[in-house]
PDB file of C-alpha atoms in Angstrom:
ATOM      1  CA  MET A   1      35.154 -96.855  33.527  1.00 95.00           C
ATOM      2  CA  LYS A   2      35.383-100.530  32.626  1.00 96.00           C
ATOM      3  CA  ILE A   3      36.818-103.542  34.426  1.00 97.00           C
ATOM      4  CA  GLY A   4      37.368-106.065  31.683  1.00 93.00           C
ATOM      5  CA  THR A   5      34.084-105.933  29.770  1.00 93.00           C
ATOM      6  CA  ILE A   6      32.087-104.682  32.760  1.00 95.00           C
ATOM      7  CA  GLU A   7      30.877-101.139  32.193  1.00 96.00           C
ATOM      8  CA  LEU A   8      30.597 -99.154  35.425  1.00 97.00           C
ATOM      9  CA  GLY A   9      29.823 -95.764  33.952  1.00 94.00           C
ATOM     10  CA  ASP A  10      31.463 -92.415  34.610  1.00 95.00           C
ATOM     11  CA  ARG A  11      32.942 -91.851  38.087  1.00 97.00           C
ATOM     12  CA  PRO A  12      31.702 -95.072  39.695  1.00 98.00           C
ATOM     13  CA  VAL A  13      31.495 -95.337  43.482  1.00 98.00           C
ATOM     14  CA  MET A  14      32.040 -98.748  45.039  1.00 98.00           C
ATOM     15  CA  GLN A  15      31.481-100.428  48.380  1.00 98.00           C
ATOM     16  CA  ALA A  16      34.754-101.710  49.835  1.00 97.00           C
ATOM     17  CA  PRO A  17      35.212-105.299  51.008  1.00 96.00           C
ATOM     18  CA  MET A  18      35.152-105.433  54.815  1.00 94.00           C
ATOM     19  CA  GLU A  19      35.246-108.481  57.067  1.00 91.00           C
ATOM     20  CA  ASP A  20      32.117-108.960  59.212  1.00 88.00           C
ATOM     21  CA  VAL A  21      30.489-106.016  57.425  1.00 92.00           C
ATOM     22  CA  THR A  22      29.853-106.666  53.732  1.00 93.00           C
ATOM     23  CA  ASP A  23      27.623-109.717  53.914  1.00 91.00           C
ATOM     24  CA  ALA A  24      24.960-110.249  51.253  1.00 90.00           C
ATOM     25  CA  ALA A  25      22.285-108.215  53.047  1.00 90.00           C
ATOM     26  CA  PHE A  26      24.529-105.183  53.458  1.00 94.00           C
ATOM     27  CA  ARG A  27      25.765-105.439  49.871  1.00 95.00           C
ATOM     28  CA  LEU A  28      22.174-105.359  48.633  1.00 94.00           C
ATOM     29  CA  MET A  29      21.465-102.372  50.869  1.00 95.00           C
ATOM     30  CA  CYS A  30      24.447-100.489  49.436  1.00 97.00           C
ATOM     31  CA  LYS A  31      23.373-101.443  45.923  1.00 96.00           C
ATOM     32  CA  ARG A  32      19.875-100.156  46.655  1.00 95.00           C
ATOM     33  CA  PHE A  33      21.344 -96.775  47.604  1.00 97.00           C
ATOM     34  CA  GLY A  34      23.464 -96.498  44.467  1.00 97.00           C
ATOM     35  CA  ALA A  35      26.764 -98.359  44.901  1.00 98.00           C
ATOM     36  CA  ASP A  36      28.006 -99.095  41.382  1.00 98.00           C
ATOM     37  CA  MET A  37      29.854-102.237  42.472  1.00 98.00           C
ATOM     38  CA  VAL A  38      29.916-104.252  45.683  1.00 98.00           C
ATOM     39  CA  TYR A  39      32.481-106.610  47.209  1.00 98.00           C
ATOM     40  CA  THR A  40      32.187-109.627  49.486  1.00 96.00           C
ATOM     41  CA  GLU A  41      33.966-109.978  52.782  1.00 94.00           C
ATOM     42  CA  PHE A  42      37.490-111.240  52.144  1.00 93.00           C
ATOM     43  CA  VAL A  43      37.832-114.985  51.689  1.00 95.00           C
ATOM     44  CA  SER A  44      40.758-116.996  53.058  1.00 96.00           C
ATOM     45  CA  SER A  45      42.212-119.192  50.323  1.00 96.00           C
ATOM     46  CA  ASP A  46      43.331-121.790  52.861  1.00 95.00           C
ATOM     47  CA  ALA A  47      39.909-121.970  54.539  1.00 95.00           C
ATOM     48  CA  LEU A  48      38.168-122.171  51.172  1.00 95.00           C
ATOM     49  CA  ILE A  49      40.292-125.094  50.035  1.00 95.00           C
ATOM     50  CA  ARG A  50      39.622-126.881  53.326  1.00 94.00           C
ATOM     51  CA  GLY A  51      35.892-126.480  52.773  1.00 92.00           C
ATOM     52  CA  VAL A  52      35.182-124.371  55.868  1.00 93.00           C
ATOM     53  CA  SER A  53      31.430-123.795  55.684  1.00 90.00           C
ATOM     54  CA  ARG A  54      31.464-120.187  56.931  1.00 89.00           C
ATOM     55  CA  THR A  55      34.029-119.339  54.270  1.00 93.00           C
ATOM     56  CA  GLU A  56      32.065-121.089  51.524  1.00 93.00           C
ATOM     57  CA  GLU A  57      29.005-119.094  52.581  1.00 91.00           C
ATOM     58  CA  LYS A  58      30.819-115.887  51.612  1.00 92.00           C
ATOM     59  CA  LEU A  59      30.859-117.010  47.974  1.00 93.00           C
ATOM     60  CA  ARG A  60      27.100-116.871  47.580  1.00 92.00           C
ATOM     61  CA  VAL A  61      26.239-113.895  45.415  1.00 93.00           C
ATOM     62  CA  ARG A  62      22.888-112.903  43.963  1.00 91.00           C
ATOM     63  CA  ASP A  63      22.063-111.483  40.560  1.00 94.00           C
ATOM     64  CA  GLU A  64      20.589-108.380  42.251  1.00 94.00           C
ATOM     65  CA  GLU A  65      24.070-107.510  43.527  1.00 94.00           C
ATOM     66  CA  ARG A  66      25.764-107.415  40.156  1.00 96.00           C
ATOM     67  CA  PRO A  67      28.329-106.300  39.357  1.00 97.00           C
ATOM     68  CA  VAL A  68      29.833-108.018  42.402  1.00 97.00           C
ATOM     69  CA  ALA A  69      33.399-109.030  43.228  1.00 98.00           C
ATOM     70  CA  ILE A  70      34.659-111.811  45.472  1.00 98.00           C
ATOM     71  CA  GLN A  71      37.888-110.935  47.275  1.00 97.00           C
ATOM     72  CA  ILE A  72      40.446-113.560  48.296  1.00 97.00           C
ATOM     73  CA  TYR A  73      43.671-113.492  50.279  1.00 97.00           C
ATOM     74  CA  GLY A  74      46.456-115.947  50.947  1.00 96.00           C
ATOM     75  CA  ARG A  75      50.214-116.342  51.080  1.00 95.00           C
ATOM     76  CA  ASP A  76      51.186-119.000  48.548  1.00 95.00           C
ATOM     77  CA  VAL A  77      50.676-119.478  44.851  1.00 97.00           C
ATOM     78  CA  GLN A  78      48.981-122.862  44.759  1.00 97.00           C
ATOM     79  CA  SER A  79      46.323-122.158  47.374  1.00 97.00           C
ATOM     80  CA  MET A  80      45.500-118.815  45.768  1.00 98.00           C
ATOM     81  CA  VAL A  81      45.134-120.435  42.352  1.00 98.00           C
ATOM     82  CA  GLU A  82      42.872-123.178  43.717  1.00 97.00           C
ATOM     83  CA  ALA A  83      40.814-120.651  45.665  1.00 97.00           C
ATOM     84  CA  ALA A  84      40.502-118.412  42.599  1.00 98.00           C
ATOM     85  CA  GLN A  85      39.107-121.284  40.555  1.00 97.00           C
ATOM     86  CA  ILE A  86      36.602-122.167  43.289  1.00 97.00           C
ATOM     87  CA  CYS A  87      35.532-118.539  43.414  1.00 97.00           C
ATOM     88  CA  GLU A  88      35.129-118.373  39.653  1.00 97.00           C
ATOM     89  CA  ALA A  89      32.671-121.262  39.842  1.00 96.00           C
ATOM     90  CA  ALA A  90      30.512-119.088  42.133  1.00 96.00           C
ATOM     91  CA  ARG A  91      30.076-116.702  39.162  1.00 97.00           C
ATOM     92  CA  PRO A  92      31.203-113.319  40.475  1.00 97.00           C
ATOM     93  CA  ASP A  93      31.781-110.600  37.902  1.00 97.00           C
ATOM     94  CA  VAL A  94      35.280-109.862  39.213  1.00 98.00           C
ATOM     95  CA  LEU A  95      37.866-111.615  41.362  1.00 98.00           C
ATOM     96  CA  ASP A  96      39.794-109.254  43.637  1.00 98.00           C
ATOM     97  CA  ILE A  97      43.061-110.092  45.404  1.00 98.00           C
ATOM     98  CA  ASN A  98      43.584-108.602  48.857  1.00 98.00           C
ATOM     99  CA  PHE A  99      47.126-107.311  49.289  1.00 98.00           C
ATOM    100  CA  GLY A 100      46.016-104.600  51.716  1.00 96.00           C
ATOM    101  CA  CYS A 101      44.524-106.013  54.925  1.00 95.00           C
ATOM    102  CA  PRO A 102      46.752-104.673  57.746  1.00 95.00           C
ATOM    103  CA  VAL A 103      45.501-106.704  60.723  1.00 94.00           C
ATOM    104  CA  LYS A 104      48.093-108.820  62.513  1.00 93.00           C
ATOM    105  CA  LYS A 105      46.391-112.184  62.018  1.00 93.00           C
ATOM    106  CA  VAL A 106      46.542-111.637  58.237  1.00 95.00           C
ATOM    107  CA  ALA A 107      49.495-109.343  57.485  1.00 94.00           C
ATOM    108  CA  GLY A 108      51.593-110.843  60.279  1.00 90.00           C
ATOM    109  CA  LYS A 109      51.404-114.197  58.535  1.00 91.00           C
ATOM    110  CA  GLY A 110      52.516-112.763  55.212  1.00 94.00           C
ATOM    111  CA  ALA A 111      49.098-112.421  53.543  1.00 95.00           C
ATOM    112  CA  GLY A 112      47.140-109.225  52.853  1.00 95.00           C
ATOM    113  CA  ALA A 113      49.388-106.203  53.381  1.00 96.00           C
ATOM    114  CA  GLY A 114      52.098-108.612  54.496  1.00 96.00           C
ATOM    115  CA  MET A 115      52.760-109.186  50.800  1.00 97.00           C
ATOM    116  CA  LEU A 116      54.146-105.654  50.622  1.00 97.00           C
ATOM    117  CA  ARG A 117      57.276-107.100  52.260  1.00 96.00           C
ATOM    118  CA  ASN A 118      57.586-109.785  49.589  1.00 97.00           C
ATOM    119  CA  VAL A 119      56.819-108.139  46.266  1.00 97.00           C
ATOM    120  CA  PRO A 120      58.256-110.974  44.116  1.00 98.00           C
ATOM    121  CA  LEU A 121      55.793-113.414  45.700  1.00 98.00           C
ATOM    122  CA  MET A 122      52.971-110.892  45.370  1.00 98.00           C
ATOM    123  CA  LEU A 123      53.649-110.614  41.657  1.00 98.00           C
ATOM    124  CA  GLU A 124      53.988-114.368  41.242  1.00 98.00           C
ATOM    125  CA  ILE A 125      50.615-114.934  42.910  1.00 98.00           C
ATOM    126  CA  THR A 126      49.009-112.228  40.803  1.00 98.00           C
ATOM    127  CA  ARG A 127      50.311-113.629  37.517  1.00 98.00           C
ATOM    128  CA  ALA A 128      49.233-117.158  38.457  1.00 98.00           C
ATOM    129  CA  VAL A 129      45.707-116.102  39.477  1.00 98.00           C
ATOM    130  CA  VAL A 130      45.238-114.034  36.311  1.00 98.00           C
ATOM    131  CA  ARG A 131      46.222-117.073  34.222  1.00 98.00           C
ATOM    132  CA  ALA A 132      44.029-119.456  36.239  1.00 98.00           C
ATOM    133  CA  VAL A 133      40.638-117.781  35.691  1.00 98.00           C
ATOM    134  CA  ARG A 134      38.679-116.269  32.820  1.00 97.00           C
ATOM    135  CA  ILE A 135      37.005-113.458  34.758  1.00 98.00           C
ATOM    136  CA  PRO A 136      38.731-110.099  35.339  1.00 98.00           C
ATOM    137  CA  VAL A 137      41.225-110.079  38.214  1.00 98.00           C
ATOM    138  CA  THR A 138      41.833-106.909  40.206  1.00 98.00           C
ATOM    139  CA  VAL A 139      44.074-106.043  43.166  1.00 98.00           C
ATOM    140  CA  LYS A 140      43.538-103.939  46.289  1.00 98.00           C
ATOM    141  CA  THR A 141      46.648-102.837  48.170  1.00 98.00           C
ATOM    142  CA  ARG A 142      48.244-100.000  50.156  1.00 98.00           C
ATOM    143  CA  LEU A 143      50.968 -97.405  49.591  1.00 98.00           C
ATOM    144  CA  GLY A 144      53.621 -99.697  51.060  1.00 97.00           C
ATOM    145  CA  TRP A 145      54.673-101.360  54.285  1.00 96.00           C
ATOM    146  CA  ASP A 146      55.681 -98.195  56.149  1.00 95.00           C
ATOM    147  CA  ALA A 147      56.698 -94.577  55.582  1.00 94.00           C
ATOM    148  CA  ASP A 148      60.169 -95.614  54.412  1.00 95.00           C
ATOM    149  CA  HIS A 149      58.804 -98.067  51.850  1.00 95.00           C
ATOM    150  CA  ARG A 150      56.004 -96.294  50.009  1.00 96.00           C
ATOM    151  CA  ILE A 151      56.464 -98.281  46.829  1.00 98.00           C
ATOM    152  CA  ILE A 152      53.055 -97.974  45.227  1.00 98.00           C
ATOM    153  CA  VAL A 153      54.040 -96.032  42.070  1.00 98.00           C
ATOM    154  CA  GLU A 154      56.522 -98.692  40.963  1.00 98.00           C
ATOM    155  CA  LEU A 155      54.410-101.544  42.329  1.00 98.00           C
ATOM    156  CA  ALA A 156      51.370-100.399  40.353  1.00 98.00           C
ATOM    157  CA  GLU A 157      53.299-100.783  37.106  1.00 98.00           C
ATOM    158  CA  GLN A 158      54.457-104.242  38.111  1.00 98.00           C
ATOM    159  CA  LEU A 159      50.943-105.360  39.005  1.00 98.00           C
ATOM    160  CA  GLN A 160      49.597-104.001  35.738  1.00 98.00           C
ATOM    161  CA  ASP A 161      52.233-106.015  33.888  1.00 98.00           C
ATOM    162  CA  CYS A 162      50.847-109.142  35.616  1.00 98.00           C
ATOM    163  CA  GLY A 163      47.597-108.664  33.706  1.00 98.00           C
ATOM    164  CA  ILE A 164      45.212-107.251  36.295  1.00 98.00           C
ATOM    165  CA  ALA A 165      42.161-105.351  35.046  1.00 98.00           C
ATOM    166  CA  ALA A 166      42.103-102.598  37.698  1.00 98.00           C
ATOM    167  CA  LEU A 167      43.948-101.513  40.844  1.00 98.00           C
ATOM    168  CA  THR A 168      42.471-100.151  44.081  1.00 98.00           C
ATOM    169  CA  ILE A 169      44.827 -98.234  46.375  1.00 98.00           C
ATOM    170  CA  HIS A 170      44.148 -97.443  50.023  1.00 98.00           C
ATOM    171  CA  GLY A 171      46.062 -94.259  50.804  1.00 97.00           C
ATOM    172  CA  ARG A 172      47.827 -95.559  53.909  1.00 97.00           C
ATOM    173  CA  THR A 173      50.776 -97.802  54.641  1.00 97.00           C
ATOM    174  CA  ARG A 174      50.389-101.044  56.559  1.00 96.00           C
ATOM    175  CA  ALA A 175      52.150 -99.444  59.528  1.00 95.00           C
ATOM    176  CA  GLN A 176      49.442 -96.776  59.689  1.00 95.00           C
ATOM    177  CA  MET A 177      46.674 -99.361  59.926  1.00 94.00           C
ATOM    178  CA  TYR A 178      43.619 -97.041  59.937  1.00 94.00           C
ATOM    179  CA  THR A 179      45.209 -94.131  61.817  1.00 94.00           C
ATOM    180  CA  GLY A 180      46.149 -90.695  60.530  1.00 92.00           C
ATOM    181  CA  GLU A 181      44.886 -89.389  57.217  1.00 93.00           C
ATOM    182  CA  ALA A 182      44.895 -91.226  53.921  1.00 96.00           C
ATOM    183  CA  ASP A 183      47.500 -89.799  51.504  1.00 96.00           C
ATOM    184  CA  TRP A 184      45.800 -89.367  48.157  1.00 98.00           C
ATOM    185  CA  THR A 185      48.806 -87.655  46.543  1.00 97.00           C
ATOM    186  CA  LEU A 186      50.464 -91.007  45.832  1.00 97.00           C
ATOM    187  CA  ILE A 187      47.190 -92.397  44.492  1.00 98.00           C
ATOM    188  CA  GLY A 188      47.145 -89.404  42.167  1.00 98.00           C
ATOM    189  CA  ALA A 189      50.773 -90.067  41.214  1.00 98.00           C
ATOM    190  CA  VAL A 190      49.866 -93.596  40.154  1.00 98.00           C
ATOM    191  CA  LYS A 191      46.950 -92.332  38.096  1.00 98.00           C
ATOM    192  CA  SER A 192      49.076 -89.654  36.387  1.00 97.00           C
ATOM    193  CA  ASN A 193      51.840 -92.140  35.520  1.00 98.00           C
ATOM    194  CA  PRO A 194      51.719 -92.347  31.700  1.00 97.00           C
ATOM    195  CA  ARG A 195      52.592 -96.049  31.845  1.00 97.00           C
ATOM    196  CA  MET A 196      49.378 -96.871  33.664  1.00 98.00           C
ATOM    197  CA  THR A 197      46.513 -97.851  31.400  1.00 97.00           C
ATOM    198  CA  ILE A 198      44.223 -99.781  33.767  1.00 98.00           C
ATOM    199  CA  PRO A 199      41.589 -98.059  35.935  1.00 98.00           C
ATOM    200  CA  ILE A 200      42.843 -96.715  39.267  1.00 98.00           C
ATOM    201  CA  ILE A 201      40.373 -96.751  42.159  1.00 98.00           C
ATOM    202  CA  GLY A 202      41.090 -94.651  45.242  1.00 98.00           C
ATOM    203  CA  ASN A 203      40.156 -95.614  48.789  1.00 98.00           C
ATOM    204  CA  GLY A 204      40.562 -94.000  52.196  1.00 97.00           C
ATOM    205  CA  ASP A 205      38.690 -91.430  54.311  1.00 96.00           C
ATOM    206  CA  ILE A 206      35.776 -90.948  51.921  1.00 97.00           C
ATOM    207  CA  THR A 207      33.147 -89.906  54.454  1.00 96.00           C
ATOM    208  CA  SER A 208      31.137 -87.353  52.500  1.00 96.00           C
ATOM    209  CA  ALA A 209      29.922 -86.535  49.024  1.00 97.00           C
ATOM    210  CA  GLU A 210      32.255 -83.534  48.907  1.00 97.00           C
ATOM    211  CA  ARG A 211      35.339 -85.626  49.670  1.00 97.00           C
ATOM    212  CA  CYS A 212      34.344 -88.116  47.024  1.00 98.00           C
ATOM    213  CA  ARG A 213      34.065 -85.425  44.376  1.00 97.00           C
ATOM    214  CA  GLU A 214      37.438 -84.019  45.443  1.00 96.00           C
ATOM    215  CA  ALA A 215      38.989 -87.452  44.915  1.00 97.00           C
ATOM    216  CA  PHE A 216      37.776 -87.479  41.333  1.00 98.00           C
ATOM    217  CA  ASP A 217      38.498 -83.829  40.536  1.00 97.00           C
ATOM    218  CA  ARG A 218      41.830 -83.383  42.325  1.00 97.00           C
ATOM    219  CA  TYR A 219      43.461 -86.776  41.909  1.00 97.00           C
ATOM    220  CA  GLY A 220      41.915 -87.944  38.647  1.00 97.00           C
ATOM    221  CA  VAL A 221      41.030 -91.450  39.814  1.00 98.00           C
ATOM    222  CA  ASP A 222      38.716 -93.556  37.674  1.00 98.00           C
ATOM    223  CA  GLY A 223      36.656 -94.795  40.607  1.00 98.00           C
ATOM    224  CA  VAL A 224      36.254 -94.280  44.344  1.00 98.00           C
ATOM    225  CA  MET A 225      35.759 -96.979  46.964  1.00 98.00           C
ATOM    226  CA  ILE A 226      34.002 -96.267  50.257  1.00 98.00           C
ATOM    227  CA  GLY A 227      34.840 -98.459  53.246  1.00 96.00           C
ATOM    228  CA  ARG A 228      34.310 -97.397  56.850  1.00 95.00           C
ATOM    229  CA  GLY A 229      32.302 -94.385  55.671  1.00 96.00           C
ATOM    230  CA  CYS A 230      29.377 -96.644  54.762  1.00 97.00           C
ATOM    231  CA  ILE A 231      29.248 -98.679  57.988  1.00 96.00           C
ATOM    232  CA  GLY A 232      25.998 -97.730  59.675  1.00 95.00           C
ATOM    233  CA  ARG A 233      25.405 -95.361  56.787  1.00 97.00           C
ATOM    234  CA  PRO A 234      24.600 -97.232  53.551  1.00 97.00           C
ATOM    235  CA  TRP A 235      22.719 -94.159  52.330  1.00 98.00           C
ATOM    236  CA  ILE A 236      26.066 -92.414  51.747  1.00 98.00           C
ATOM    237  CA  PHE A 237      26.074 -93.846  48.214  1.00 98.00           C
ATOM    238  CA  ARG A 238      22.793 -92.057  47.496  1.00 97.00           C
ATOM    239  CA  GLU A 239      24.231 -88.804  48.803  1.00 98.00           C
ATOM    240  CA  VAL A 240      27.453 -89.184  46.811  1.00 98.00           C
ATOM    241  CA  LYS A 241      25.761 -90.083  43.523  1.00 97.00           C
ATOM    242  CA  HIS A 242      23.391 -87.132  43.796  1.00 97.00           C
ATOM    243  CA  TYR A 243      26.252 -84.726  44.493  1.00 98.00           C
ATOM    244  CA  LEU A 244      28.355 -86.047  41.624  1.00 97.00           C
ATOM    245  CA  GLN A 245      25.439 -85.706  39.225  1.00 96.00           C
ATOM    246  CA  THR A 246      24.093 -82.323  40.332  1.00 96.00           C
ATOM    247  CA  GLY A 247      26.825 -80.550  42.295  1.00 95.00           C
ATOM    248  CA  GLU A 248      24.279 -79.979  45.049  1.00 96.00           C
ATOM    249  CA  PRO A 249      23.952 -81.768  48.414  1.00 96.00           C
ATOM    250  CA  LEU A 250      21.051 -84.184  48.649  1.00 96.00           C
ATOM    251  CA  PRO A 251      18.377 -82.754  50.972  1.00 95.00           C
ATOM    252  CA  PRO A 252      18.331 -84.782  54.203  1.00 93.00           C
ATOM    253  CA  GLU A 253      15.553 -87.198  55.016  1.00 95.00           C
ATOM    254  CA  SER A 254      13.761 -87.271  58.347  1.00 95.00           C
ATOM    255  CA  PHE A 255      15.439 -88.823  61.374  1.00 95.00           C
ATOM    256  CA  ALA A 256      12.767 -91.536  61.296  1.00 95.00           C
ATOM    257  CA  TRP A 257      13.722 -92.403  57.706  1.00 97.00           C
ATOM    258  CA  TYR A 258      17.357 -93.049  58.616  1.00 96.00           C
ATOM    259  CA  LEU A 259      16.319 -94.937  61.733  1.00 96.00           C
ATOM    260  CA  ASP A 260      14.119 -97.161  59.584  1.00 97.00           C
ATOM    261  CA  VAL A 261      17.103 -98.022  57.361  1.00 96.00           C
ATOM    262  CA  LEU A 262      19.065 -99.151  60.415  1.00 96.00           C
ATOM    263  CA  LYS A 263      16.072-101.200  61.557  1.00 96.00           C
ATOM    264  CA  GLN A 264      15.943-102.876  58.157  1.00 95.00           C
ATOM    265  CA  GLN A 265      19.595-103.806  58.575  1.00 94.00           C
ATOM    266  CA  VAL A 266      18.821-105.320  61.962  1.00 94.00           C
ATOM    267  CA  LEU A 267      15.960-107.411  60.574  1.00 95.00           C
ATOM    268  CA  GLN A 268      18.015-108.589  57.602  1.00 92.00           C
ATOM    269  CA  SER A 269      20.860-109.587  59.888  1.00 91.00           C
ATOM    270  CA  VAL A 270      18.509-111.516  62.181  1.00 93.00           C
ATOM    271  CA  GLU A 271      16.859-113.229  59.213  1.00 91.00           C
ATOM    272  CA  ARG A 272      20.247-114.305  57.820  1.00 88.00           C
ATOM    273  CA  LEU A 273      21.591-115.586  61.133  1.00 90.00           C
ATOM    274  CA  ASP A 274      19.276-115.752  64.152  1.00 92.00           C
ATOM    275  CA  GLU A 275      18.136-113.214  66.702  1.00 94.00           C
ATOM    276  CA  ARG A 276      21.134-113.421  69.015  1.00 93.00           C
ATOM    277  CA  CYS A 277      23.843-113.675  66.333  1.00 92.00           C
ATOM    278  CA  GLY A 278      22.083-111.208  64.058  1.00 91.00           C
ATOM    279  CA  ILE A 279      22.018-108.536  66.752  1.00 93.00           C
ATOM    280  CA  LEU A 280      25.644-109.189  67.645  1.00 92.00           C
ATOM    281  CA  HIS A 281      26.591-108.830  63.977  1.00 91.00           C
ATOM    282  CA  ILE A 282      24.762-105.549  63.490  1.00 91.00           C
ATOM    283  CA  ARG A 283      26.237-103.852  66.562  1.00 92.00           C
ATOM    284  CA  ARG A 284      29.182-102.591  64.523  1.00 90.00           C
ATOM    285  CA  HIS A 285      26.809-100.634  62.301  1.00 94.00           C
ATOM    286  CA  LEU A 286      24.886 -99.225  65.255  1.00 92.00           C
ATOM    287  CA  ALA A 287      28.113 -98.170  66.963  1.00 91.00           C
ATOM    288  CA  ALA A 288      29.549 -96.551  63.833  1.00 92.00           C
ATOM    289  CA  THR A 289      26.511 -94.744  62.434  1.00 94.00           C
ATOM    290  CA  PRO A 290      26.743 -90.934  62.473  1.00 93.00           C
ATOM    291  CA  LEU A 291      22.956 -90.745  62.802  1.00 93.00           C
ATOM    292  CA  PHE A 292      23.052 -90.164  66.552  1.00 92.00           C
ATOM    293  CA  LYS A 293      25.619 -87.362  66.535  1.00 89.00           C
ATOM    294  CA  GLY A 294      24.300 -84.204  68.113  1.00 85.00           C
ATOM    295  CA  ILE A 295      22.028 -85.967  70.582  1.00 90.00           C
ATOM    296  CA  PRO A 296      22.950 -84.752  74.085  1.00 90.00           C
ATOM    297  CA  ASP A 297      23.877 -87.309  76.749  1.00 90.00           C
ATOM    298  CA  PHE A 298      23.563 -90.141  74.270  1.00 92.00           C
ATOM    299  CA  LYS A 299      26.190 -92.448  75.775  1.00 92.00           C
ATOM    300  CA  PRO A 300      23.826 -94.375  78.086  1.00 93.00           C
ATOM    301  CA  THR A 301      21.448 -94.964  75.175  1.00 94.00           C
ATOM    302  CA  ARG A 302      24.297 -96.168  72.962  1.00 93.00           C
ATOM    303  CA  VAL A 303      25.404 -98.591  75.657  1.00 94.00           C
ATOM    304  CA  ALA A 304      21.834 -99.857  76.056  1.00 94.00           C
ATOM    305  CA  MET A 305      21.517-100.403  72.292  1.00 93.00           C
ATOM    306  CA  LEU A 306      24.734-102.378  72.176  1.00 92.00           C
ATOM    307  CA  ARG A 307      23.622-104.507  75.125  1.00 94.00           C
ATOM    308  CA  ALA A 308      20.147-105.283  73.778  1.00 94.00           C
ATOM    309  CA  GLU A 309      19.606-108.996  73.222  1.00 92.00           C
ATOM    310  CA  THR A 310      16.289-109.088  71.366  1.00 95.00           C
ATOM    311  CA  VAL A 311      14.864-107.197  68.414  1.00 96.00           C
ATOM    312  CA  GLY A 312      11.971-105.971  70.539  1.00 96.00           C
ATOM    313  CA  GLU A 313      14.298-104.586  73.193  1.00 96.00           C
ATOM    314  CA  LEU A 314      16.564-102.949  70.618  1.00 96.00           C
ATOM    315  CA  PHE A 315      13.734-101.359  68.647  1.00 96.00           C
ATOM    316  CA  ALA A 316      12.115-100.028  71.816  1.00 96.00           C
ATOM    317  CA  ILE A 317      15.370 -98.246  72.652  1.00 95.00           C
ATOM    318  CA  MET A 318      15.723 -96.916  69.113  1.00 95.00           C
ATOM    319  CA  ASP A 319      12.120 -95.674  69.014  1.00 95.00           C
ATOM    320  CA  ALA A 320      12.715 -93.636  72.179  1.00 94.00           C
ATOM    321  CA  ILE A 321      15.694 -91.774  70.706  1.00 93.00           C
ATOM    322  CA  PRO A 322      14.866 -88.100  70.090  1.00 90.00           C
ATOM    323  CA  ALA A 323      15.829 -86.596  66.776  1.00 87.00           C
ATOM    324  CA  PRO A 324      19.066 -84.580  67.053  1.00 82.00           C
ATOM    325  CA  THR A 325      18.614 -80.835  66.982  1.00 73.00           C
ATOM    326  CA  THR A 326      19.984 -78.920  64.003  1.00 59.00           C
ATOM    327  CA  GLU A 327      21.196 -75.347  64.172  1.00 45.00           C
TER     328      GLU A 327
END
């Protein structure tokens, strides 16, 4: 699979852009475990143009991350064009446009998935951004606004005609947010449409190596993107790549090995921010990780972890966690 001139190999697996999750340290961690392409947190075009320092920080990418994409969102043509050009100067490999974020503060203002209610503007923005930069432009979106407006098959053709280099589809509508199950049948319908010539990347509910392989084999997508399935579990890319290559599950590591990965994430987060903010930032990963499933009466320990205020306190709690029993 190629995005523009960027060769990603056969059946690439990518790390999805996620706000407050996919900072530089986490991207490098996912890359270390085999992610074929990584994405920044999404960048507000308005905030970028205003020079908001926290937003500008999101543009910093390292050569070790490559290929890496910067994702932007906004609701008007001019700000998106200006933001795209600023992003291009940061030298990402790909510029991705977010037409899929469902949260109220984004979609409710007409950006992200809110664009699914204004397709003419979505297409106008896409055409203008493609013309404004020299790097490949891709789009990430959803099936439609709600169950009565699942427009993705027609919309995919329209976006392709705007000149994008690839399309990522999350298999839910905006109305679904992150509830229910992702519908991959419509992603497959886009891929099987003979008019589509650009790569189609599927996203939604990829939480295991087996589900990832099913996405490729059953729906024919060119690539798969993993979002929430990698939070607190960056090693999922290692598991997926091994399964795709061999057809066999990767033998599990020791509990201590996985715990050490989480500790590395904590230390990287603290180094990037400071002890207090770094621990606050990493709590989402600690809360989401499946590592502690199967440990009886774990709730008090989970609460203690999420309340810890220093690295020493947090690591002492983690070191006292018994390995879960396996049957």
